[in-house]
mmCIF file of C-alpha atoms in Angstrom:
data_model
loop_
_atom_site.group_PDB
_atom_site.id
_atom_site.type_symbol
_atom_site.label_atom_id
_atom_site.label_comp_id
_atom_site.label_asym_id
_atom_site.label_seq_id
_atom_site.Cartn_x
_atom_site.Cartn_y
_atom_site.Cartn_z
ATOM 1 C CA MET A 1056 158.510 120.186 -42.604
ATOM 2 C CA ASN A 1057 154.905 118.397 -42.110
ATOM 3 C CA LYS A 1058 155.399 114.866 -40.278
ATOM 4 C CA LYS A 1059 153.550 111.781 -41.004
ATOM 5 C CA GLY A 1060 152.970 110.681 -37.398
ATOM 6 C CA ILE A 1061 154.823 107.748 -35.699
ATOM 7 C CA LEU A 1062 157.719 105.693 -37.203
ATOM 8 C CA VAL A 1063 158.601 101.887 -35.401
ATOM 9 C CA VAL A 1064 161.023 100.432 -36.376
ATOM 10 C CA GLY A 1065 161.042 96.761 -35.784
ATOM 11 C CA ALA A 1066 158.042 93.851 -35.667
ATOM 12 C CA GLY A 1067 158.904 92.018 -33.126
ATOM 13 C CA PHE A 1068 157.080 92.706 -29.967
ATOM 14 C CA ALA A 1069 158.734 95.612 -28.592
ATOM 15 C CA GLY A 1070 157.932 97.311 -31.536
ATOM 16 C CA ALA A 1071 154.122 95.934 -31.676
ATOM 17 C CA VAL A 1072 153.561 96.552 -27.840
ATOM 18 C CA VAL A 1073 154.379 100.209 -28.131
ATOM 19 C CA ALA A 1074 152.208 100.378 -32.082
ATOM 20 C CA ARG A 1075 149.357 98.950 -30.641
ATOM 21 C CA LYS A 1076 148.898 101.171 -26.855
ATOM 22 C CA LEU A 1077 149.819 104.654 -29.437
ATOM 23 C CA ALA A 1078 146.921 103.757 -31.913
ATOM 24 C CA GLU A 1079 144.181 103.010 -29.221
ATOM 25 C CA ASN A 1080 144.735 106.084 -27.120
ATOM 26 C CA THR A 1081 146.123 108.402 -30.053
ATOM 27 C CA ASP A 1082 144.881 109.764 -33.239
ATOM 28 C CA LYS A 1083 148.307 109.487 -34.956
ATOM 29 C CA ASN A 1084 148.854 107.421 -37.638
ATOM 30 C CA ILE A 1085 151.476 104.389 -37.184
ATOM 31 C CA LEU A 1086 154.065 103.028 -39.574
ATOM 32 C CA ILE A 1087 155.744 99.765 -37.752
ATOM 33 C CA ILE A 1088 158.766 98.260 -40.547
ATOM 34 C CA ASP A 1089 161.111 95.740 -39.939
ATOM 35 C CA LYS A 1090 163.863 94.517 -42.307
ATOM 36 C CA ARG A 1091 162.510 90.712 -42.365
ATOM 37 C CA ASN A 1092 160.029 89.697 -44.126
ATOM 38 C CA HIS A 1093 158.024 88.826 -41.243
ATOM 39 C CA LEU A 1094 156.266 89.861 -38.144
ATOM 40 C CA ALA A 1095 157.115 88.451 -34.251
ATOM 41 C CA GLY A 1096 160.836 89.371 -35.136
ATOM 42 C CA ASN A 1097 162.783 86.481 -33.030
ATOM 43 C CA CYS A 1098 159.663 85.169 -31.796
ATOM 44 C CA HIS A 1099 158.459 84.181 -35.243
ATOM 45 C CA THR A 1100 156.645 81.191 -35.339
ATOM 46 C CA ASP A 1101 155.414 78.699 -38.568
ATOM 47 C CA ILE A 1102 153.809 75.578 -39.454
ATOM 48 C CA ASP A 1103 156.641 73.821 -41.171
ATOM 49 C CA GLU A 1104 155.181 71.933 -44.956
ATOM 50 C CA GLU A 1105 157.087 68.814 -44.524
ATOM 51 C CA THR A 1106 156.018 67.607 -40.877
ATOM 52 C CA GLY A 1107 152.630 69.796 -40.366
ATOM 53 C CA VAL A 1108 154.405 71.425 -36.686
ATOM 54 C CA MET A 1109 155.009 75.001 -35.448
ATOM 55 C CA VAL A 1110 158.412 75.729 -35.319
ATOM 56 C CA HIS A 1111 159.799 78.669 -33.599
ATOM 57 C CA LYS A 1112 162.106 79.356 -36.237
ATOM 58 C CA TYR A 1113 164.605 81.802 -34.120
ATOM 59 C CA GLY A 1114 164.598 78.913 -31.187
ATOM 60 C CA ALA A 1115 161.595 77.588 -28.821
ATOM 61 C CA HIS A 1116 160.305 80.431 -26.577
ATOM 62 C CA ILE A 1117 158.324 80.141 -23.500
ATOM 63 C CA PHE A 1118 156.173 82.742 -22.482
ATOM 64 C CA HIS A 1119 156.379 83.910 -18.833
ATOM 65 C CA THR A 1120 155.607 86.395 -15.731
ATOM 66 C CA SER A 1121 154.263 86.545 -13.132
ATOM 67 C CA ASN A 1122 152.970 90.239 -14.135
ATOM 68 C CA LEU A 1123 149.280 89.906 -14.280
ATOM 69 C CA GLU A 1124 149.299 92.823 -16.775
ATOM 70 C CA VAL A 1125 151.512 91.596 -18.857
ATOM 71 C CA TRP A 1126 149.484 88.499 -18.709
ATOM 72 C CA ASN A 1127 146.485 90.192 -19.303
ATOM 73 C CA PHE A 1128 146.929 91.930 -22.110
ATOM 74 C CA ILE A 1129 149.194 89.284 -24.182
ATOM 75 C CA GLN A 1130 145.938 86.595 -23.749
ATOM 76 C CA SER A 1131 144.210 89.749 -25.266
ATOM 77 C CA PHE A 1132 145.610 88.998 -28.809
ATOM 78 C CA GLY A 1133 145.425 84.964 -28.345
ATOM 79 C CA GLU A 1134 144.920 81.849 -26.272
ATOM 80 C CA PHE A 1135 147.232 80.234 -24.476
ATOM 81 C CA MET A 1136 147.825 76.770 -23.272
ATOM 82 C CA PRO A 1137 149.507 75.828 -20.386
ATOM 83 C CA PHE A 1138 153.304 74.464 -20.408
ATOM 84 C CA ILE A 1139 155.782 73.950 -17.760
ATOM 85 C CA ASN A 1140 160.288 74.136 -18.999
ATOM 86 C CA ARG A 1141 160.848 71.274 -17.987
ATOM 87 C CA PRO A 1142 164.769 71.269 -19.454
ATOM 88 C CA LYS A 1143 166.677 68.284 -19.080
ATOM 89 C CA ALA A 1144 170.501 68.185 -19.462
ATOM 90 C CA VAL A 1145 172.922 65.003 -21.070
ATOM 91 C CA THR A 1146 176.210 65.236 -19.809
ATOM 92 C CA GLU A 1147 178.983 61.760 -20.571
ATOM 93 C CA SER A 1148 177.805 60.901 -16.754
ATOM 94 C CA GLY A 1149 173.552 61.161 -17.011
ATOM 95 C CA ILE A 1150 170.428 62.956 -17.787
ATOM 96 C CA TYR A 1151 169.791 65.403 -15.372
ATOM 97 C CA ASN A 1152 166.749 67.605 -14.253
ATOM 98 C CA LEU A 1153 167.951 70.833 -14.912
ATOM 99 C CA PRO A 1154 167.456 73.726 -13.363
ATOM 100 C CA ILE A 1155 169.392 71.666 -10.642
ATOM 101 C CA ASN A 1156 167.538 70.609 -7.965
ATOM 102 C CA LEU A 1157 167.324 67.851 -5.435
ATOM 103 C CA GLN A 1158 166.580 65.479 -7.839
ATOM 104 C CA THR A 1159 169.836 66.498 -9.422
ATOM 105 C CA ILE A 1160 171.881 66.496 -6.864
ATOM 106 C CA ASN A 1161 170.975 63.057 -5.755
ATOM 107 C CA GLN A 1162 171.315 61.847 -8.796
ATOM 108 C CA PHE A 1163 174.746 62.823 -9.409
ATOM 109 C CA PHE A 1164 176.119 62.478 -6.369
ATOM 110 C CA GLY A 1165 174.750 59.365 -5.288
ATOM 111 C CA LYS A 1166 173.125 60.779 -2.504
ATOM 112 C CA LYS A 1167 169.314 60.119 -0.573
ATOM 113 C CA PHE A 1168 169.796 63.932 0.371
ATOM 114 C CA SER A 1169 166.893 65.584 2.145
ATOM 115 C CA PRO A 1170 166.622 69.416 1.179
ATOM 116 C CA LYS A 1171 168.278 70.164 4.927
ATOM 117 C CA ASP A 1172 171.393 67.591 4.560
ATOM 118 C CA ALA A 1173 171.055 68.126 0.638
ATOM 119 C CA GLU A 1174 172.214 72.063 1.620
ATOM 120 C CA ALA A 1175 174.439 71.521 4.325
ATOM 121 C CA PHE A 1176 176.411 69.376 1.207
ATOM 122 C CA ILE A 1177 176.482 71.429 -1.410
ATOM 123 C CA ALA A 1178 177.801 73.921 1.726
ATOM 124 C CA THR A 1179 181.061 71.229 1.837
ATOM 125 C CA LYS A 1180 181.580 71.431 -2.340
ATOM 126 C CA ALA A 1181 180.681 75.924 -2.019
ATOM 127 C CA LYS A 1182 183.442 77.639 -2.679
ATOM 128 C CA SER A 1183 183.429 79.151 0.809
ATOM 129 C CA GLU A 1184 186.828 81.394 0.174
ATOM 130 C CA ILE A 1185 185.323 83.516 -2.916
ATOM 131 C CA GLN A 1186 183.746 86.493 -0.558
ATOM 132 C CA ASN A 1187 183.425 88.823 -3.653
ATOM 133 C CA PRO A 1188 182.760 86.755 -7.209
ATOM 134 C CA LYS A 1189 184.446 89.005 -10.127
ATOM 135 C CA ASN A 1190 182.884 86.844 -12.685
ATOM 136 C CA PHE A 1191 180.831 84.162 -13.615
ATOM 137 C CA GLU A 1192 183.089 81.727 -12.999
ATOM 138 C CA GLU A 1193 183.612 82.902 -8.967
ATOM 139 C CA GLN A 1194 180.126 82.764 -8.786
ATOM 140 C CA ALA A 1195 178.959 79.438 -9.774
ATOM 141 C CA LEU A 1196 182.081 78.247 -7.411
ATOM 142 C CA LYS A 1197 181.093 79.706 -4.290
ATOM 143 C CA PHE A 1198 177.344 78.983 -4.436
ATOM 144 C CA MET A 1199 177.944 74.911 -6.307
ATOM 145 C CA GLY A 1200 181.773 74.242 -6.263
ATOM 146 C CA GLU A 1201 183.795 72.565 -8.650
ATOM 147 C CA GLU A 1202 181.995 69.177 -9.956
ATOM 148 C CA LEU A 1203 178.744 71.428 -10.078
ATOM 149 C CA TYR A 1204 179.815 74.305 -11.516
ATOM 150 C CA GLN A 1205 182.235 71.529 -14.534
ATOM 151 C CA THR A 1206 179.200 68.981 -15.369
ATOM 152 C CA PHE A 1207 176.572 72.070 -15.772
ATOM 153 C CA PHE A 1208 177.650 75.618 -15.790
ATOM 154 C CA TYR A 1209 181.499 75.329 -17.831
ATOM 155 C CA GLY A 1210 180.992 74.251 -21.102
ATOM 156 C CA TYR A 1211 178.039 75.296 -21.670
ATOM 157 C CA THR A 1212 178.908 78.167 -20.571
ATOM 158 C CA LYS A 1213 181.997 78.614 -23.385
ATOM 159 C CA LYS A 1214 180.096 77.011 -25.575
ATOM 160 C CA HIS A 1215 177.104 79.513 -25.433
ATOM 161 C CA TRP A 1216 179.484 82.680 -24.582
ATOM 162 C CA GLY A 1217 182.352 81.916 -26.557
ATOM 163 C CA CYS A 1218 185.019 83.242 -24.268
ATOM 164 C CA GLU A 1219 186.145 81.445 -20.438
ATOM 165 C CA PRO A 1220 183.925 82.160 -18.238
ATOM 166 C CA SER A 1221 185.907 83.764 -15.911
ATOM 167 C CA GLU A 1222 185.487 87.071 -18.449
ATOM 168 C CA LEU A 1223 181.624 86.947 -18.186
ATOM 169 C CA PRO A 1224 180.088 89.534 -15.245
ATOM 170 C CA ALA A 1225 178.874 87.211 -12.362
ATOM 171 C CA SER A 1226 176.213 88.891 -12.448
ATOM 172 C CA ILE A 1227 174.111 86.665 -15.156
ATOM 173 C CA LEU A 1228 174.125 84.683 -12.053
ATOM 174 C CA LYS A 1229 171.693 87.196 -10.256
ATOM 175 C CA ARG A 1230 170.622 84.332 -7.761
ATOM 176 C CA LEU A 1231 171.560 80.572 -6.405
ATOM 177 C CA PRO A 1232 170.720 78.551 -9.354
ATOM 178 C CA LEU A 1233 170.611 74.983 -7.147
ATOM 179 C CA ARG A 1234 166.879 73.778 -5.517
ATOM 180 C CA PHE A 1235 166.905 72.315 -2.497
ATOM 181 C CA SER A 1236 163.774 70.604 -4.006
ATOM 182 C CA TYR A 1237 162.384 68.165 -6.381
ATOM 183 C CA ASN A 1238 160.692 70.688 -7.946
ATOM 184 C CA ASP A 1239 162.152 71.464 -12.071
ATOM 185 C CA ASN A 1240 159.777 73.741 -13.344
ATOM 186 C CA TYR A 1241 162.573 76.003 -15.065
ATOM 187 C CA TYR A 1242 160.871 78.793 -14.685
ATOM 188 C CA ARG A 1243 159.872 80.806 -11.073
ATOM 189 C CA SER A 1244 157.186 82.931 -12.449
ATOM 190 C CA ILE A 1245 153.092 82.579 -11.806
ATOM 191 C CA TYR A 1246 151.899 82.389 -15.843
ATOM 192 C CA GLN A 1247 153.103 80.618 -17.845
ATOM 193 C CA GLY A 1248 152.548 79.095 -21.265
ATOM 194 C CA ILE A 1249 152.292 78.568 -25.400
ATOM 195 C CA PRO A 1250 149.959 80.462 -27.463
ATOM 196 C CA VAL A 1251 148.139 77.875 -29.667
ATOM 197 C CA ASP A 1252 148.195 79.895 -33.182
ATOM 198 C CA GLY A 1253 151.933 80.368 -32.157
ATOM 199 C CA TYR A 1254 153.243 83.837 -31.384
ATOM 200 C CA THR A 1255 153.572 85.220 -35.263
ATOM 201 C CA LYS A 1256 149.561 85.652 -35.643
ATOM 202 C CA ILE A 1257 149.524 87.744 -31.374
ATOM 203 C CA VAL A 1258 151.157 89.945 -33.259
ATOM 204 C CA GLU A 1259 149.471 89.804 -36.505
ATOM 205 C CA ARG A 1260 146.096 90.456 -34.037
ATOM 206 C CA MET A 1261 147.905 93.121 -31.813
ATOM 207 C CA LEU A 1262 148.730 95.177 -34.911
ATOM 208 C CA ASP A 1263 145.464 94.976 -36.685
ATOM 209 C CA HIS A 1264 144.379 98.647 -35.858
ATOM 210 C CA GLU A 1265 143.085 100.489 -38.684
ATOM 211 C CA GLN A 1266 146.019 102.686 -37.485
ATOM 212 C CA ILE A 1267 148.838 100.916 -38.196
ATOM 213 C CA HIS A 1268 150.365 100.591 -41.176
ATOM 214 C CA ILE A 1269 152.802 97.484 -41.540
ATOM 215 C CA LYS A 1270 155.888 97.916 -44.454
ATOM 216 C CA LEU A 1271 157.758 95.217 -44.099
ATOM 217 C CA ASN A 1272 161.007 93.772 -46.187
ATOM 218 C CA GLU A 1273 162.151 97.919 -45.108
ATOM 219 C CA ALA A 1274 165.058 98.594 -43.420
ATOM 220 C CA TRP A 1275 165.842 101.452 -41.634
ATOM 221 C CA ASP A 1276 167.182 104.515 -43.046
ATOM 222 C CA THR A 1277 168.666 107.479 -41.025
ATOM 223 C CA SER A 1278 166.847 109.610 -42.810
ATOM 224 C CA MET A 1279 163.520 108.494 -41.623
ATOM 225 C CA LYS A 1280 164.429 110.403 -38.853
ATOM 226 C CA ASP A 1281 163.023 113.639 -39.667
ATOM 227 C CA GLU A 1282 160.384 112.516 -41.241
ATOM 228 C CA PHE A 1283 158.243 111.537 -38.096
ATOM 229 C CA GLU A 1284 157.409 113.282 -34.858
ATOM 230 C CA HIS A 1285 158.748 110.964 -32.993
ATOM 231 C CA VAL A 1286 160.752 107.251 -33.442
ATOM 232 C CA PHE A 1287 160.325 103.823 -31.380
ATOM 233 C CA PHE A 1288 163.470 102.291 -32.230
ATOM 234 C CA THR A 1289 164.068 98.187 -31.052
ATOM 235 C CA GLY A 1290 166.985 97.648 -33.402
ATOM 236 C CA ALA A 1291 171.166 97.598 -32.682
ATOM 237 C CA LEU A 1292 171.786 100.994 -30.906
ATOM 238 C CA ASP A 1293 175.197 101.038 -32.211
ATOM 239 C CA LEU A 1294 173.193 100.583 -35.434
ATOM 240 C CA PHE A 1295 171.479 103.841 -35.259
ATOM 241 C CA TYR A 1296 174.662 105.679 -34.849
ATOM 242 C CA ASP A 1297 176.235 103.581 -37.739
ATOM 243 C CA TYR A 1298 179.730 102.274 -35.750
ATOM 244 C CA GLN A 1299 180.431 105.542 -34.568
ATOM 245 C CA TYR A 1300 182.428 104.219 -31.618
ATOM 246 C CA GLY A 1301 182.407 100.859 -32.818
ATOM 247 C CA GLU A 1302 180.326 97.169 -32.898
ATOM 248 C CA LEU A 1303 179.454 96.114 -30.033
ATOM 249 C CA SER A 1304 179.742 92.022 -29.427
ATOM 250 C CA TYR A 1305 176.731 89.361 -29.647
ATOM 251 C CA ARG A 1306 176.699 85.690 -30.332
ATOM 252 C CA THR A 1307 174.231 85.220 -32.870
ATOM 253 C CA LEU A 1308 172.598 81.475 -33.247
ATOM 254 C CA LYS A 1309 172.933 78.779 -36.129
ATOM 255 C CA TRP A 1310 170.206 75.851 -36.656
ATOM 256 C CA GLU A 1311 170.600 72.064 -37.606
ATOM 257 C CA ILE A 1312 166.963 71.138 -38.703
ATOM 258 C CA GLU A 1313 166.275 67.557 -38.556
ATOM 259 C CA ARG A 1314 162.935 65.391 -39.329
ATOM 260 C CA GLY A 1315 161.919 62.354 -38.880
ATOM 261 C CA HIS A 1316 158.555 60.057 -38.317
ATOM 262 C CA GLY A 1317 157.588 59.549 -34.664
ATOM 263 C CA ASP A 1318 159.175 61.248 -31.337
ATOM 264 C CA LEU A 1319 162.985 61.487 -31.972
ATOM 265 C CA GLN A 1320 164.170 62.568 -28.830
ATOM 266 C CA GLY A 1321 160.892 62.505 -26.391
ATOM 267 C CA HIS A 1322 161.204 65.728 -24.682
ATOM 268 C CA PRO A 1323 160.980 69.070 -26.264
ATOM 269 C CA GLY A 1324 164.273 70.726 -25.755
ATOM 270 C CA LEU A 1325 167.907 68.835 -24.281
ATOM 271 C CA ASN A 1326 170.762 71.177 -22.969
ATOM 272 C CA TYR A 1327 174.418 69.668 -23.871
ATOM 273 C CA PRO A 1328 176.922 71.178 -21.528
ATOM 274 C CA GLY A 1329 179.993 69.012 -22.481
ATOM 275 C CA LEU A 1330 182.588 70.238 -24.893
ATOM 276 C CA ASP A 1331 182.708 66.900 -26.878
ATOM 277 C CA VAL A 1332 180.075 68.162 -28.522
ATOM 278 C CA GLU A 1333 179.484 71.812 -30.341
ATOM 279 C CA PHE A 1334 176.832 72.241 -30.476
ATOM 280 C CA THR A 1335 175.055 73.224 -26.993
ATOM 281 C CA ARG A 1336 171.321 71.848 -27.187
ATOM 282 C CA ARG A 1337 167.923 70.381 -29.095
ATOM 283 C CA ARG A 1338 164.844 71.633 -29.302
ATOM 284 C CA GLU A 1339 161.758 69.348 -30.405
ATOM 285 C CA HIS A 1340 159.108 71.559 -31.414
ATOM 286 C CA LYS A 1341 156.416 69.396 -31.344
ATOM 287 C CA HIS A 1342 156.697 69.175 -28.036
ATOM 288 C CA TYR A 1343 155.736 72.283 -27.385
ATOM 289 C CA GLU A 1344 152.284 72.305 -28.940
ATOM 290 C CA TYR A 1345 152.032 68.757 -27.049
ATOM 291 C CA TRP A 1346 147.709 69.518 -27.407
ATOM 292 C CA LYS A 1347 148.305 68.340 -30.977
ATOM 293 C CA GLU A 1348 148.966 64.679 -32.353
ATOM 294 C CA HIS A 1349 151.879 64.874 -35.171
ATOM 295 C CA ASP A 1350 153.037 61.106 -36.704
ATOM 296 C CA LYS A 1351 156.081 63.929 -38.362
ATOM 297 C CA SER A 1352 159.208 65.841 -36.187
ATOM 298 C CA ILE A 1353 161.325 68.169 -36.289
ATOM 299 C CA ILE A 1354 164.413 69.016 -33.933
ATOM 300 C CA PHE A 1355 166.629 71.526 -34.234
ATOM 301 C CA THR A 1356 170.059 71.258 -33.086
ATOM 302 C CA GLU A 1357 171.309 74.902 -32.590
ATOM 303 C CA TYR A 1358 175.452 76.384 -32.201
ATOM 304 C CA SER A 1359 176.326 79.481 -30.983
ATOM 305 C CA SER A 1360 178.989 81.388 -32.229
ATOM 306 C CA GLU A 1361 180.052 85.135 -32.525
ATOM 307 C CA ALA A 1362 177.801 87.697 -34.121
ATOM 308 C CA ASN A 1363 179.373 89.166 -37.825
ATOM 309 C CA ILE A 1364 177.136 92.654 -38.380
ATOM 310 C CA LYS A 1365 178.550 93.138 -42.138
ATOM 311 C CA SER A 1366 177.931 89.098 -42.644
ATOM 312 C CA GLY A 1367 174.555 89.774 -41.486
ATOM 313 C CA ASP A 1368 173.934 87.826 -38.639
ATOM 314 C CA GLU A 1369 171.260 88.420 -36.874
ATOM 315 C CA LEU A 1370 172.012 89.869 -33.544
ATOM 316 C CA TYR A 1371 170.993 86.874 -29.904
ATOM 317 C CA TYR A 1372 172.494 87.501 -26.704
ATOM 318 C CA PRO A 1373 174.873 91.260 -25.962
ATOM 319 C CA LYS A 1374 177.788 89.943 -24.787
ATOM 320 C CA ARG A 1375 178.425 92.911 -22.568
ATOM 321 C CA LEU A 1376 181.809 92.461 -21.781
ATOM 322 C CA THR A 1377 184.041 94.958 -20.475
ATOM 323 C CA HIS A 1378 185.152 96.540 -23.581
ATOM 324 C CA ASP A 1379 181.245 96.394 -24.593
ATOM 325 C CA LYS A 1380 180.406 98.804 -21.296
ATOM 326 C CA THR A 1381 182.765 101.280 -22.556
ATOM 327 C CA ARG A 1382 181.628 101.164 -25.981
ATOM 328 C CA LEU A 1383 178.026 101.466 -24.496
ATOM 329 C CA ASN A 1384 178.163 104.287 -22.480
ATOM 330 C CA ASP A 1385 179.701 106.106 -25.359
ATOM 331 C CA TYR A 1386 177.007 105.616 -27.260
ATOM 332 C CA LEU A 1387 174.221 106.175 -23.846
ATOM 333 C CA ASP A 1388 175.798 109.935 -24.411
ATOM 334 C CA LEU A 1389 174.566 110.426 -28.341
ATOM 335 C CA ALA A 1390 171.309 108.183 -26.889
ATOM 336 C CA GLU A 1391 170.441 110.903 -23.955
ATOM 337 C CA LYS A 1392 170.313 113.725 -26.265
ATOM 338 C CA GLU A 1393 167.850 112.329 -29.033
ATOM 339 C CA GLU A 1394 164.455 114.242 -27.980
ATOM 340 C CA SER A 1395 162.320 112.295 -30.978
ATOM 341 C CA VAL A 1396 163.579 109.052 -30.470
ATOM 342 C CA SER A 1397 163.212 106.377 -27.950
ATOM 343 C CA PHE A 1398 165.166 103.307 -27.840
ATOM 344 C CA ILE A 1399 163.228 99.888 -26.784
ATOM 345 C CA GLY A 1400 163.393 95.944 -26.442
ATOM 346 C CA ARG A 1401 167.405 94.076 -26.549
ATOM 347 C CA LEU A 1402 168.650 95.388 -29.466
ATOM 348 C CA GLY A 1403 167.365 99.522 -28.252
ATOM 349 C CA THR A 1404 168.996 99.132 -25.045
ATOM 350 C CA TYR A 1405 171.497 96.797 -25.920
ATOM 351 C CA ARG A 1406 169.707 93.946 -23.130
ATOM 352 C CA TYR A 1407 169.221 90.391 -23.346
ATOM 353 C CA LEU A 1408 165.178 90.041 -22.164
ATOM 354 C CA ASP A 1409 162.664 87.313 -21.562
ATOM 355 C CA MET A 1410 159.635 88.176 -23.653
ATOM 356 C CA HIS A 1411 157.560 89.345 -20.879
ATOM 357 C CA LYS A 1412 159.754 91.791 -20.214
ATOM 358 C CA VAL A 1413 159.964 93.677 -23.490
ATOM 359 C CA ILE A 1414 156.297 94.041 -23.120
ATOM 360 C CA GLU A 1415 156.370 95.115 -19.683
ATOM 361 C CA GLU A 1416 159.360 97.842 -20.347
ATOM 362 C CA SER A 1417 157.222 98.965 -23.923
ATOM 363 C CA LEU A 1418 153.996 99.598 -21.866
ATOM 364 C CA ILE A 1419 155.496 101.639 -19.211
ATOM 365 C CA ILE A 1420 157.232 103.425 -22.175
ATOM 366 C CA SER A 1421 154.143 103.787 -24.119
ATOM 367 C CA ASP A 1422 152.371 104.460 -20.531
ATOM 368 C CA ASN A 1423 155.223 107.663 -20.291
ATOM 369 C CA TRP A 1424 154.828 108.934 -23.689
ATOM 370 C CA LEU A 1425 151.011 109.138 -24.179
ATOM 371 C CA LYS A 1426 150.560 110.934 -20.667
ATOM 372 C CA ALA A 1427 153.234 113.667 -22.913
ATOM 373 C CA TYR A 1428 151.536 113.518 -25.407
ATOM 374 C CA SER A 1429 147.312 113.861 -23.277
ATOM 375 C CA GLN A 1430 149.018 117.790 -21.225
ATOM 376 C CA GLY A 1431 150.448 118.468 -24.744
ATOM 377 C CA THR A 1432 154.316 118.264 -23.602
ATOM 378 C CA GLU A 1433 156.967 117.022 -25.701
ATOM 379 C CA TYR A 1434 157.691 113.516 -24.769
ATOM 380 C CA PRO A 1435 161.462 114.277 -22.765
ATOM 381 C CA LYS A 1436 164.770 113.949 -23.066
ATOM 382 C CA GLY A 1437 166.863 111.072 -22.581
ATOM 383 C CA THR A 1438 163.861 108.251 -22.896
ATOM 384 C CA PHE A 1439 166.486 106.149 -22.428
ATOM 385 C CA GLN A 1440 167.013 105.599 -19.230
ATOM 386 C CA ARG A 1441 170.752 104.472 -17.854
ATOM 387 C CA ALA A 1442 168.535 102.993 -14.748
ATOM 388 C CA VAL A 1443 167.770 100.195 -17.247
ATOM 389 C CA GLN A 1444 171.920 99.476 -17.060
ATOM 390 C CA SER A 1445 171.596 97.783 -14.135
ATOM 391 C CA GLY A 1446 169.570 95.267 -15.123
#
């Protein structure tokens, strides 16, 4: 059978990066398909006709990285404006900086601590008797104690993940979620920004190559696997295997949209950690393109719920609970036997990945494939690496 070249399933960043790198460095024809009617996956941006505001259709995305190769790569497809993410938490006792920093601590406890005094004070609140946290809740209590945890983390986490925080792995809180300084930059990354023309334009330019062909409104079909030399699959891992071992669990998102004149909330992002409201956060999108003037505005109020795959819900956050880990290992056993399929991206690896990490991994995967191609060898088995599952 005469193979058709390379198939990339999914036109988000994971697939677009691979498609571009292979097009630039081989003579292969590359077909990229997506079940949606647009490019850029969950990073898709578009102009709202009523307000003229650039909206992030699937939730606001701020690009951030400390990897200069990733930063230079994405900037080669469009101009970025600097943007520092400074979300606020709206609680019953007031509105506070996030992440929790020295300003938050002093405001919350009615103090005027120095960094050293604040650190010593929080140490008296922290649950030092928890030596080896077994879950998210224990990890948080070990770091900050009951008051800060209940105000800023418990309700938000329960709403976002749809379960008690004690059911979630401790690894979700990978580092101390407190800062004993007035730094209110949510990210620690060196490079941070938002594309002037939006993320969809970035992906359009990335895929603008004579060897790349695009089919939108085109869903994956298992018969495609045998038609191409290699498949880069960014869809859900359990979908690829027709849910042979059951569905992996995800959270999905829904939004209520509000439009109006002027400034509706005065800030790009407000989080609502309390259980007194059902939603988790509100995003006023015109503040993400602060370099433009808009008379009108648009707010997305975000709700999290369990994804129903059969109803066609979009998959956002892999839950990775105990039963998911068992099923995942079964799917990994199958994936590692694939010789002509690479599973990439957030859904393909069943991990929540930020944009910069998706791009970084796709660049590495592309380089590995190209190395094998240049040496005239087959792409090695097991390109789906169990090692990444520690992330």
